Amino acid sequence: MGFVDLHTHSNKSDGGDSPAALVALAARLSLDALALTDHDTVAGLDEAFTAGLELGVEVIRGCELAVRSEYGEVHLLGLWLPERPKRLMAALETVRQKRHARNQAILGRLKNLGVDLDYEELRDFAGGPSVGRPHLANFLLRKGYVSSYKDAFIRYLGAGAPAYVPRSVLNPEEGMELFTAEGASVVLAHPMLIKAPLPWLDVLAARLKGLGLCAVEAYHSEHGPEETKTAEDLAARHGLLLSGGSDYHGAGKPAIKLGQGHGFLRVPSSILDKLKADRRAKNLPV
Ligand code: AMP
Ligand code: ZN
Ligand code: FE
Ligand code: FE
């Protein structure tokens, strides 16, 4: 039986590996397929796709987008994006510009706290087009202002910490529409990381399903056995398919292994087959 990983990040957002290196790793691990789902950007997809053709790994073009909710951010994965998702790319550009303004606001707050960072240097350090707090945390660590990545969130960047600036994100209708209009299959990412009561997750699933949601990511590195079961049941109650991925970030989150999460995660290829069958039934390309 083969295995897949349908949720990964490259250095085009906050992952550590280049898109090609990520696909090469998937090939070494004998994964059948890999979805690259960088936050707020599709910049790595062509590189990953080309590497996949060379190395015999099926690469699914994806993206991860955050939307607003009463319980904080809800993450959506759009899978099977087309080669040039023009409208999505324009919308992502706006999302990244808002990140840019927010990052500068964070640097302003840090400066008032005696931490003087150069924004251009931070952007070079991040390397890719989508710069967020994980880069800021590693940059603070590199500059010796904090003792660890975690410490950066506790002292400066986390919600409630003195340099915290909230991020404006899309509402669920906007996020869902951006993906569905491109013909993507939309997956509710790591639902059990949303700190909400189960009845509320049911309302969310029903609402998103009404907007075209296809699947629930039941299999994820940070879902324990009980959470996986809860997510599977959630999907079943709403007639949604299942998806799974490690949320691999390379050196960005070194504890998480591609295709295996913390060691116990396995996503069988049959999960991918069912997602593809659903697309075929809807006359969408796979
Ligand atoms: P951003 O999208 O720029 O707001 O960054 C969000 C990311 O920062 C999350 O996906 C986490 O990887 C990381 N993060 C947020 N809060 C914390 C925290 N308290 N400790 C460690 N990492 C965090
Ligand atoms: Zn990330
Ligand atoms: Fe996420
Ligand atoms: Fe992710």
mmCIF file of C-alpha atoms in Angstrom, residues 22-281:
data_model
loop_
_atom_site.group_PDB
_atom_site.id
_atom_site.type_symbol
_atom_site.label_atom_id
_atom_site.label_comp_id
_atom_site.label_asym_id
_atom_site.label_seq_id
_atom_site.Cartn_x
_atom_site.Cartn_y
_atom_site.Cartn_z
ATOM 1 C CA LEU A 22 10.623 18.788 -0.611
ATOM 2 C CA VAL A 23 9.647 16.677 -3.622
ATOM 3 C CA ALA A 24 13.053 14.969 -3.583
ATOM 4 C CA LEU A 25 12.473 14.051 0.062
ATOM 5 C CA ALA A 26 9.036 12.672 -0.824
ATOM 6 C CA ALA A 27 10.687 10.545 -3.516
ATOM 7 C CA ARG A 28 13.271 9.226 -1.028
ATOM 8 C CA LEU A 29 10.443 8.310 1.342
ATOM 9 C CA SER A 30 8.629 6.601 -1.559
ATOM 10 C CA LEU A 31 5.502 8.715 -1.136
ATOM 11 C CA ASP A 32 3.065 8.309 -4.024
ATOM 12 C CA ALA A 33 1.902 11.919 -3.923
ATOM 13 C CA LEU A 34 2.556 15.227 -2.235
ATOM 14 C CA ALA A 35 0.477 18.410 -2.054
ATOM 15 C CA LEU A 36 2.447 21.628 -1.615
ATOM 16 C CA THR A 37 0.217 23.962 0.406
ATOM 17 C CA ASP A 38 2.220 27.067 1.285
ATOM 18 C CA HIS A 39 0.506 29.819 3.258
ATOM 19 C CA ASP A 40 -0.848 32.635 1.076
ATOM 20 C CA THR A 41 1.278 31.885 -1.980
ATOM 21 C CA VAL A 42 1.438 29.623 -5.031
ATOM 22 C CA ALA A 43 5.024 30.681 -5.813
ATOM 23 C CA GLY A 44 6.498 27.209 -5.205
ATOM 24 C CA LEU A 45 4.067 25.165 -7.269
ATOM 25 C CA ASP A 46 5.767 25.200 -10.679
ATOM 26 C CA GLU A 47 9.113 24.182 -9.166
ATOM 27 C CA ALA A 48 7.480 21.382 -7.177
ATOM 28 C CA PHE A 49 5.473 20.163 -10.143
ATOM 29 C CA THR A 50 8.533 20.004 -12.417
ATOM 30 C CA ALA A 51 10.501 18.139 -9.749
ATOM 31 C CA GLY A 52 7.591 15.730 -9.372
ATOM 32 C CA LEU A 53 7.653 14.912 -13.086
ATOM 33 C CA GLU A 54 11.396 14.224 -12.919
ATOM 34 C CA LEU A 55 11.264 12.152 -9.752
ATOM 35 C CA GLY A 56 8.025 10.264 -10.287
ATOM 36 C CA VAL A 57 6.104 11.868 -7.420
ATOM 37 C CA GLU A 58 2.578 13.050 -8.119
ATOM 38 C CA VAL A 59 2.523 16.717 -7.076
ATOM 39 C CA ILE A 60 -0.812 18.337 -6.294
ATOM 40 C CA ARG A 61 -0.886 22.103 -6.566
ATOM 41 C CA GLY A 62 -2.250 23.551 -3.338
ATOM 42 C CA CYS A 63 -2.351 26.521 -0.997
ATOM 43 C CA GLU A 64 -3.307 27.156 2.648
ATOM 44 C CA LEU A 65 -5.465 30.148 3.454
ATOM 45 C CA ALA A 66 -6.718 31.383 6.833
ATOM 46 C CA VAL A 67 -10.259 32.623 7.341
ATOM 47 C CA ARG A 68 -11.890 34.349 10.285
ATOM 48 C CA SER A 69 -14.030 32.764 12.973
ATOM 49 C CA GLU A 70 -15.241 33.433 16.523
ATOM 50 C CA TYR A 71 -12.636 30.923 17.660
ATOM 51 C CA GLY A 72 -9.718 32.439 15.800
ATOM 52 C CA GLU A 73 -8.282 31.436 12.452
ATOM 53 C CA VAL A 74 -9.744 28.532 10.514
ATOM 54 C CA HIS A 75 -7.368 27.120 7.895
ATOM 55 C CA LEU A 76 -8.493 25.948 4.465
ATOM 56 C CA LEU A 77 -6.443 23.960 1.964
ATOM 57 C CA GLY A 78 -7.223 24.385 -1.714
ATOM 58 C CA LEU A 79 -6.044 21.311 -3.654
ATOM 59 C CA TRP A 80 -5.727 20.873 -7.437
ATOM 60 C CA LEU A 81 -5.266 24.522 -8.240
ATOM 61 C CA PRO A 82 -4.812 25.242 -11.936
ATOM 62 C CA GLU A 83 -1.420 26.282 -13.319
ATOM 63 C CA ARG A 84 -2.299 29.979 -13.332
ATOM 64 C CA PRO A 85 -5.007 30.724 -10.765
ATOM 65 C CA LYS A 86 -5.130 34.416 -11.703
ATOM 66 C CA ARG A 87 -7.921 35.611 -9.429
ATOM 67 C CA LEU A 88 -6.552 33.674 -6.475
ATOM 68 C CA MET A 89 -3.058 35.047 -7.141
ATOM 69 C CA ALA A 90 -4.384 38.618 -7.149
ATOM 70 C CA ALA A 91 -6.234 38.009 -3.872
ATOM 71 C CA LEU A 92 -3.141 36.396 -2.311
ATOM 72 C CA GLU A 93 -1.110 39.450 -3.314
ATOM 73 C CA THR A 94 -3.514 41.582 -1.238
ATOM 74 C CA VAL A 95 -3.286 39.133 1.673
ATOM 75 C CA ARG A 96 0.524 39.343 1.549
ATOM 76 C CA GLN A 97 0.431 43.155 1.376
ATOM 77 C CA LYS A 98 -1.627 43.134 4.575
ATOM 78 C CA ARG A 99 0.979 40.840 6.121
ATOM 79 C CA HIS A 100 3.627 43.345 5.014
ATOM 80 C CA ALA A 101 1.817 46.234 6.762
ATOM 81 C CA ARG A 102 1.286 44.082 9.848
ATOM 82 C CA ASN A 103 4.961 43.035 9.945
ATOM 83 C CA GLN A 104 5.972 46.705 9.868
ATOM 84 C CA ALA A 105 3.540 47.425 12.731
ATOM 85 C CA ILE A 106 5.112 44.561 14.706
ATOM 86 C CA LEU A 107 8.610 45.957 14.028
ATOM 87 C CA GLY A 108 7.370 49.357 15.247
ATOM 88 C CA ARG A 109 6.201 47.819 18.502
ATOM 89 C CA LEU A 110 9.440 45.874 18.857
ATOM 90 C CA LYS A 111 11.402 49.096 18.383
ATOM 91 C CA ASN A 112 9.481 50.715 21.250
ATOM 92 C CA LEU A 113 10.512 47.706 23.320
ATOM 93 C CA GLY A 114 14.176 48.277 22.487
ATOM 94 C CA VAL A 115 14.405 45.641 19.758
ATOM 95 C CA ASP A 116 15.553 47.285 16.551
ATOM 96 C CA LEU A 117 15.184 45.021 13.514
ATOM 97 C CA ASP A 118 15.703 45.930 9.870
ATOM 98 C CA TYR A 119 12.718 45.000 7.727
ATOM 99 C CA GLU A 120 14.702 44.413 4.538
ATOM 100 C CA GLU A 121 17.024 42.100 6.438
ATOM 101 C CA LEU A 122 14.000 40.202 7.777
ATOM 102 C CA ARG A 123 12.627 39.792 4.237
ATOM 103 C CA ASP A 124 15.970 38.471 3.006
ATOM 104 C CA PHE A 125 16.080 36.130 5.980
ATOM 105 C CA ALA A 126 12.578 34.839 5.191
ATOM 106 C CA GLY A 127 13.499 34.349 1.537
ATOM 107 C CA GLY A 128 9.982 33.806 0.200
ATOM 108 C CA PRO A 129 7.044 36.092 -0.582
ATOM 109 C CA SER A 130 4.891 35.202 2.457
ATOM 110 C CA VAL A 131 6.477 36.535 5.655
ATOM 111 C CA GLY A 132 4.868 35.863 9.031
ATOM 112 C CA ARG A 133 5.485 35.509 12.731
ATOM 113 C CA PRO A 134 7.417 32.213 12.414
ATOM 114 C CA HIS A 135 10.067 34.102 10.408
ATOM 115 C CA LEU A 136 10.028 36.936 12.942
ATOM 116 C CA ALA A 137 10.503 34.443 15.782
ATOM 117 C CA ASN A 138 13.488 32.800 14.082
ATOM 118 C CA PHE A 139 14.921 36.204 13.189
ATOM 119 C CA LEU A 140 14.660 37.352 16.842
ATOM 120 C CA LEU A 141 16.430 34.136 17.814
ATOM 121 C CA ARG A 142 19.156 34.659 15.208
ATOM 122 C CA LYS A 143 19.688 38.214 16.493
ATOM 123 C CA GLY A 144 19.992 36.976 20.073
ATOM 124 C CA TYR A 145 16.944 38.805 21.434
ATOM 125 C CA VAL A 146 15.238 35.602 22.601
ATOM 126 C CA SER A 147 16.441 32.258 23.916
ATOM 127 C CA SER A 148 14.223 30.082 21.723
ATOM 128 C CA TYR A 149 11.535 30.144 19.037
ATOM 129 C CA LYS A 150 8.888 29.624 21.732
ATOM 130 C CA ASP A 151 10.396 32.394 23.858
ATOM 131 C CA ALA A 152 9.891 34.818 20.942
ATOM 132 C CA PHE A 153 6.128 34.184 21.072
ATOM 133 C CA ILE A 154 5.979 34.374 24.857
ATOM 134 C CA ARG A 155 7.979 37.589 25.151
ATOM 135 C CA TYR A 156 6.987 39.433 21.998
ATOM 136 C CA LEU A 157 4.868 37.882 19.245
ATOM 137 C CA GLY A 158 2.129 35.708 20.740
ATOM 138 C CA ALA A 159 -1.463 36.890 21.178
ATOM 139 C CA GLY A 160 -1.411 39.157 24.240
ATOM 140 C CA ALA A 161 2.367 39.691 24.128
ATOM 141 C CA PRO A 162 3.575 43.315 23.831
ATOM 142 C CA ALA A 163 4.533 43.280 20.126
ATOM 143 C CA TYR A 164 1.444 41.330 19.014
ATOM 144 C CA VAL A 165 -0.527 42.803 16.159
ATOM 145 C CA PRO A 166 -3.574 40.868 14.938
ATOM 146 C CA ARG A 167 -3.765 39.930 11.299
ATOM 147 C CA SER A 168 -6.749 40.764 9.156
ATOM 148 C CA VAL A 169 -7.935 37.666 7.358
ATOM 149 C CA LEU A 170 -10.677 36.871 4.848
ATOM 150 C CA ASN A 171 -14.111 35.755 5.927
ATOM 151 C CA PRO A 172 -15.080 32.127 5.202
ATOM 152 C CA GLU A 173 -17.271 33.021 2.221
ATOM 153 C CA GLU A 174 -14.406 34.919 0.562
ATOM 154 C CA GLY A 175 -11.849 32.199 1.240
ATOM 155 C CA MET A 176 -14.072 29.363 0.040
ATOM 156 C CA GLU A 177 -15.057 31.252 -3.095
ATOM 157 C CA LEU A 178 -11.449 32.056 -4.016
ATOM 158 C CA PHE A 179 -10.621 28.339 -4.017
ATOM 159 C CA THR A 180 -13.835 26.926 -5.508
ATOM 160 C CA ALA A 181 -13.805 29.497 -8.341
ATOM 161 C CA GLU A 182 -10.427 28.027 -9.371
ATOM 162 C CA GLY A 183 -11.893 24.531 -9.400
ATOM 163 C CA ALA A 184 -9.963 23.487 -6.297
ATOM 164 C CA SER A 185 -11.132 20.865 -3.826
ATOM 165 C CA VAL A 186 -11.302 22.581 -0.442
ATOM 166 C CA VAL A 187 -10.241 20.799 2.756
ATOM 167 C CA LEU A 188 -10.888 22.017 6.307
ATOM 168 C CA ALA A 189 -7.346 21.826 7.733
ATOM 169 C CA HIS A 190 -6.543 20.429 11.213
ATOM 170 C CA PRO A 191 -10.046 21.065 12.649
ATOM 171 C CA MET A 192 -9.110 19.802 16.107
ATOM 172 C CA LEU A 193 -6.565 22.612 16.469
ATOM 173 C CA ILE A 194 -9.460 25.067 16.483
ATOM 174 C CA LYS A 195 -10.175 25.524 20.156
ATOM 175 C CA ALA A 196 -13.941 25.391 19.778
ATOM 176 C CA PRO A 197 -16.635 23.115 21.217
ATOM 177 C CA LEU A 198 -17.713 20.251 18.979
ATOM 178 C CA PRO A 199 -21.241 21.607 18.334
ATOM 179 C CA TRP A 200 -19.657 24.758 16.968
ATOM 180 C CA LEU A 201 -17.401 22.673 14.687
ATOM 181 C CA ASP A 202 -20.572 21.009 13.397
ATOM 182 C CA VAL A 203 -22.061 24.404 12.584
ATOM 183 C CA LEU A 204 -18.780 25.386 10.895
ATOM 184 C CA ALA A 205 -18.643 22.172 8.846
ATOM 185 C CA ALA A 206 -22.260 22.622 7.718
ATOM 186 C CA ARG A 207 -21.640 26.247 6.786
ATOM 187 C CA LEU A 208 -18.457 25.445 4.842
ATOM 188 C CA LYS A 209 -20.102 22.478 3.155
ATOM 189 C CA GLY A 210 -22.798 24.871 1.922
ATOM 190 C CA LEU A 211 -19.963 26.907 0.406
ATOM 191 C CA GLY A 212 -18.450 23.909 -1.390
ATOM 192 C CA LEU A 213 -16.196 22.246 1.219
ATOM 193 C CA CYS A 214 -15.094 18.809 0.039
ATOM 194 C CA ALA A 215 -13.181 17.164 2.896
ATOM 195 C CA VAL A 216 -11.967 17.295 6.486
ATOM 196 C CA GLU A 217 -8.281 16.830 7.307
ATOM 197 C CA ALA A 218 -8.727 14.126 9.931
ATOM 198 C CA TYR A 219 -5.133 12.875 9.670
ATOM 199 C CA HIS A 220 -2.669 15.519 10.875
ATOM 200 C CA SER A 221 0.546 15.546 12.940
ATOM 201 C CA GLU A 222 -1.117 17.374 15.841
ATOM 202 C CA HIS A 223 -4.224 15.182 15.986
ATOM 203 C CA GLY A 224 -3.985 12.400 18.545
ATOM 204 C CA PRO A 225 -5.987 9.162 18.131
ATOM 205 C CA GLU A 226 -9.099 10.595 19.807
ATOM 206 C CA GLU A 227 -8.961 13.810 17.821
ATOM 207 C CA THR A 228 -8.551 11.847 14.605
ATOM 208 C CA LYS A 229 -11.671 9.839 15.474
ATOM 209 C CA THR A 230 -13.613 13.016 16.356
ATOM 210 C CA ALA A 231 -12.603 14.563 13.018
ATOM 211 C CA GLU A 232 -13.547 11.393 11.093
ATOM 212 C CA ASP A 233 -16.957 11.416 12.763
ATOM 213 C CA LEU A 234 -17.365 15.121 12.029
ATOM 214 C CA ALA A 235 -16.708 14.454 8.342
ATOM 215 C CA ALA A 236 -19.123 11.515 8.293
ATOM 216 C CA ARG A 237 -21.951 13.545 9.877
ATOM 217 C CA HIS A 238 -21.673 16.084 7.074
ATOM 218 C CA GLY A 239 -21.059 13.759 4.148
ATOM 219 C CA LEU A 240 -17.532 15.095 3.718
ATOM 220 C CA LEU A 241 -14.511 13.151 2.460
ATOM 221 C CA LEU A 242 -11.323 12.687 4.485
ATOM 222 C CA SER A 243 -7.876 14.121 3.862
ATOM 223 C CA GLY A 244 -4.559 13.985 5.623
ATOM 224 C CA GLY A 245 -1.117 15.522 5.741
ATOM 225 C CA SER A 246 1.791 16.144 8.068
ATOM 226 C CA ASP A 247 1.877 19.958 7.804
ATOM 227 C CA TYR A 248 5.609 19.449 7.253
ATOM 228 C CA HIS A 249 7.677 22.654 7.596
ATOM 229 C CA GLY A 250 11.225 21.193 7.351
ATOM 230 C CA ALA A 251 13.604 23.044 9.646
ATOM 231 C CA GLY A 252 10.746 25.461 10.390
ATOM 232 C CA LYS A 253 9.197 22.760 12.644
ATOM 233 C CA PRO A 254 11.933 20.132 12.988
ATOM 234 C CA ALA A 255 9.855 17.724 15.104
ATOM 235 C CA ILE A 256 7.511 16.983 12.188
ATOM 236 C CA LYS A 257 8.619 14.450 9.576
ATOM 237 C CA LEU A 258 7.291 14.435 6.028
ATOM 238 C CA GLY A 259 4.574 11.826 5.613
ATOM 239 C CA GLN A 260 4.968 10.667 9.228
ATOM 240 C CA GLY A 261 4.357 13.672 11.476
ATOM 241 C CA HIS A 262 5.566 12.842 14.976
ATOM 242 C CA GLY A 263 6.077 9.251 13.837
ATOM 243 C CA PHE A 264 2.567 7.828 13.930
ATOM 244 C CA LEU A 265 0.946 9.505 10.956
ATOM 245 C CA ARG A 266 0.325 7.548 7.757
ATOM 246 C CA VAL A 267 -2.037 8.736 5.038
ATOM 247 C CA PRO A 268 -2.848 5.868 2.668
ATOM 248 C CA SER A 269 -3.145 6.531 -1.055
ATOM 249 C CA SER A 270 -6.780 5.399 -0.881
ATOM 250 C CA ILE A 271 -7.553 8.787 0.744
ATOM 251 C CA LEU A 272 -6.189 10.510 -2.340
ATOM 252 C CA ASP A 273 -8.045 8.097 -4.639
ATOM 253 C CA LYS A 274 -11.376 9.054 -3.042
ATOM 254 C CA LEU A 275 -10.659 12.762 -3.383
ATOM 255 C CA LYS A 276 -9.825 12.193 -7.052
ATOM 256 C CA ALA A 277 -12.948 10.096 -7.657
ATOM 257 C CA ASP A 278 -15.013 12.965 -6.223
ATOM 258 C CA ARG A 279 -13.337 15.385 -8.645
ATOM 259 C CA ARG A 280 -13.923 13.090 -11.596
ATOM 260 C CA ALA A 281 -17.588 12.804 -10.637
#
